[in-house]
């Protein structure tokens, strides 16, 4: 459906924005770290944000606010 398609595109776009912000080295450490930590459980967006900030050493509040917590597609 149209809304499902938009959700997938926005998710992919937000990950790309995160990759550009962190750089490849930190970004590609983040993905398997999250999977390993939550292998037998669940994680939510807040868990992902905390892990991304810990691995990168950056405050990513503005990025996640822009890409995850607002409606509409952010300007690129």
Coordinates of N, CA and C in Angstrom, one line a residue:
X1 N 0.8 -1.2 0.0 CA 0.0 0.0 0.0 C 0.9 1.2 0.0
X2 N 0.2 2.3 -0.2 CA 1.0 3.6 -0.3 C 1.6 4.0 1.0
X3 N 0.9 3.8 2.1 CA 1.5 4.2 3.4 C 2.7 3.2 3.8
X4 N 2.5 1.9 3.5 CA 3.6 1.0 3.8 C 4.8 1.3 3.0
X5 N 4.7 1.7 1.7 CA 5.8 2.0 0.9 C 6.5 3.3 1.4
X6 N 5.7 4.3 1.9 CA 6.3 5.5 2.4 C 7.1 5.1 3.7
X7 N 6.6 4.2 4.5 CA 7.3 3.8 5.8 C 8.6 3.2 5.4
X8 N 8.7 2.3 4.5 CA 9.9 1.7 4.1 C 10.9 2.7 3.5
X9 N 10.5 3.6 2.7 CA 11.4 4.6 2.1 C 11.9 5.5 3.2
X10 N 11.1 5.9 4.1 CA 11.6 6.8 5.1 C 12.5 6.1 6.0
X11 N 12.3 4.9 6.4 CA 13.2 4.1 7.2 C 14.6 4.0 6.5
X12 N 14.6 3.7 5.3 CA 15.9 3.6 4.5 C 16.5 4.9 4.4
X13 N 15.8 6.0 4.2 CA 16.4 7.3 4.1 C 16.9 7.8 5.5
X14 N 16.3 7.4 6.6 CA 16.8 7.8 7.9 C 18.1 7.0 8.2
X15 N 18.2 5.8 7.8 CA 19.4 5.0 8.0 C 20.6 5.6 7.1
X16 N 20.2 6.1 5.9 CA 21.3 6.7 5.1 C 21.7 8.0 5.7
X17 N 20.8 8.8 6.3 CA 21.2 10.1 6.9 C 22.1 9.8 8.1
X18 N 21.7 8.7 8.9 CA 22.6 8.3 10.0 C 24.0 7.9 9.5
X19 N 24.0 7.1 8.5 CA 25.3 6.7 7.9 C 26.2 7.9 7.5
X20 N 25.6 8.9 6.8 CA 26.3 10.0 6.4 C 26.8 10.8 7.6
X21 N 26.0 10.9 8.7 CA 26.4 11.6 9.9 C 27.5 10.9 10.6
X22 N 27.4 9.6 10.8 CA 28.4 8.8 11.6 C 29.7 8.5 10.8
X23 N 29.6 8.4 9.5 CA 30.7 7.8 8.7 C 30.6 6.3 8.7
X24 N 31.1 5.7 7.6 CA 31.0 4.3 7.4 C 31.5 3.4 8.6
X25 N 32.7 3.8 9.2 CA 33.3 3.0 10.2 C 32.3 2.8 11.4
X26 N 31.8 3.9 11.9 CA 30.9 3.8 13.1 C 29.6 3.2 12.7
X27 N 29.0 3.6 11.5 CA 27.8 3.0 11.1 C 27.8 1.5 11.0
X28 N 28.9 1.0 10.4 CA 28.9 -0.5 10.2 C 29.4 -1.2 11.5
X29 N 29.8 -0.5 12.5 CA 29.9 -1.1 13.8 C 28.6 -1.2 14.5
X30 N 27.7 -0.1 14.3 CA 26.4 0.0 15.0 C 25.5 -1.1 14.6
X31 N 25.4 -1.5 13.4 CA 24.3 -2.4 12.9 C 24.5 -3.8 13.6
X32 N 25.7 -4.4 13.5 CA 25.8 -5.7 14.1 C 25.8 -5.7 15.7
X33 N 26.2 -4.5 16.2 CA 26.2 -4.4 17.7 C 24.8 -4.4 18.2
X34 N 23.9 -3.8 17.5 CA 22.5 -3.8 18.0 C 21.9 -5.1 17.9
X35 N 22.2 -5.8 16.8 CA 21.7 -7.2 16.6 C 22.2 -8.1 17.7
X36 N 23.5 -8.0 18.0 CA 24.1 -8.9 19.0 C 23.5 -8.6 20.4
X37 N 23.4 -7.3 20.8 CA 22.9 -7.0 22.1 C 21.5 -7.5 22.3
X38 N 20.6 -7.4 21.3 CA 19.2 -7.7 21.4 C 18.8 -9.0 20.7
X39 N 19.8 -9.9 20.6 CA 19.6 -11.1 19.8 C 18.4 -11.9 20.3
X40 N 18.2 -12.0 21.6 CA 17.1 -12.9 22.1 C 16.0 -12.0 22.8
X41 N 15.9 -10.8 22.4 CA 14.9 -9.9 22.9 C 14.4 -8.9 21.9
X42 N 13.9 -7.8 22.4 CA 13.3 -6.8 21.6 C 14.1 -5.5 21.9
X43 N 14.0 -4.6 20.9 CA 14.6 -3.3 21.1 C 13.6 -2.3 20.4
X44 N 13.6 -1.1 21.0 CA 12.8 0.0 20.4 C 13.7 1.1 19.9
X45 N 13.1 2.1 19.4 CA 13.8 3.2 18.8 C 14.7 3.9 19.8
X46 N 14.3 4.0 21.0 CA 15.1 4.6 22.1 C 16.4 3.8 22.3
X47 N 16.2 2.5 22.3 CA 17.4 1.6 22.4 C 18.4 1.8 21.3
X48 N 17.9 1.9 20.1 CA 18.7 2.2 18.9 C 19.4 3.5 19.0
X49 N 18.7 4.5 19.4 CA 19.3 5.9 19.5 C 20.4 5.9 20.5
X50 N 20.2 5.3 21.7 CA 21.2 5.2 22.7 C 22.5 4.5 22.2
X51 N 22.3 3.4 21.6 CA 23.4 2.6 21.0 C 24.2 3.4 20.0
X52 N 23.4 4.1 19.1 CA 24.1 4.9 18.0 C 24.9 6.0 18.7
X53 N 24.4 6.6 19.7 CA 25.1 7.7 20.4 C 26.3 7.2 21.1
X54 N 26.2 6.0 21.7 CA 27.3 5.4 22.5 C 28.4 5.1 21.5
X55 N 28.1 4.4 20.4 CA 29.1 4.0 19.4 C 29.8 5.2 18.8
X56 N 29.0 6.2 18.4 CA 29.5 7.3 17.7 C 30.1 8.4 18.6
X57 N 29.7 8.4 19.8 CA 30.2 9.5 20.7 C 29.6 10.8 20.4
X58 N 28.5 10.8 19.7 CA 27.8 12.0 19.3 C 26.4 12.1 19.9
X59 N 25.9 13.3 20.1 CA 24.6 13.6 20.4 C 23.8 13.6 19.1
X60 N 22.9 12.6 18.9 CA 22.2 12.5 17.6 C 20.7 12.9 17.8
X61 N 20.4 13.6 18.8 CA 19.0 14.0 19.1 C 18.4 14.7 17.9
X62 N 19.1 15.7 17.3 CA 18.6 16.4 16.2 C 18.3 15.5 15.0
X63 N 19.2 14.6 14.7 CA 19.0 13.7 13.6 C 17.8 12.9 13.7
X64 N 17.6 12.2 14.9 CA 16.5 11.4 15.1 C 15.2 12.2 15.2
X65 N 15.3 13.4 15.8 CA 14.1 14.2 15.9 C 13.6 14.5 14.4
X66 N 14.5 14.9 13.6 CA 14.2 15.2 12.2 C 13.6 14.0 11.4
X67 N 14.3 12.9 11.5 CA 14.0 11.8 10.7 C 13.0 10.8 11.2
X68 N 12.8 10.7 12.5 CA 12.0 9.7 13.1 C 10.7 10.3 13.8
X69 N 10.9 11.4 14.5 CA 9.8 11.9 15.3 C 9.0 13.0 14.7
X70 N 9.2 13.4 13.5 CA 8.4 14.4 12.8 C 7.7 13.7 11.7
X71 N 6.6 14.4 11.3 CA 5.8 13.9 10.1 C 6.4 14.5 8.8
X72 N 6.1 13.8 7.8 CA 6.6 14.3 6.5 C 8.0 13.9 6.3
X73 N 8.5 14.0 5.0 CA 9.8 13.7 4.7 C 10.7 15.0 4.9
X74 N 11.8 14.9 5.7 CA 12.7 16.0 5.8 C 13.3 16.4 4.5
X75 N 13.7 17.7 4.4 CA 14.4 18.2 3.3 C 15.8 17.5 3.3
X76 N 16.3 17.2 2.2 CA 17.6 16.5 2.1 C 18.7 17.6 1.9

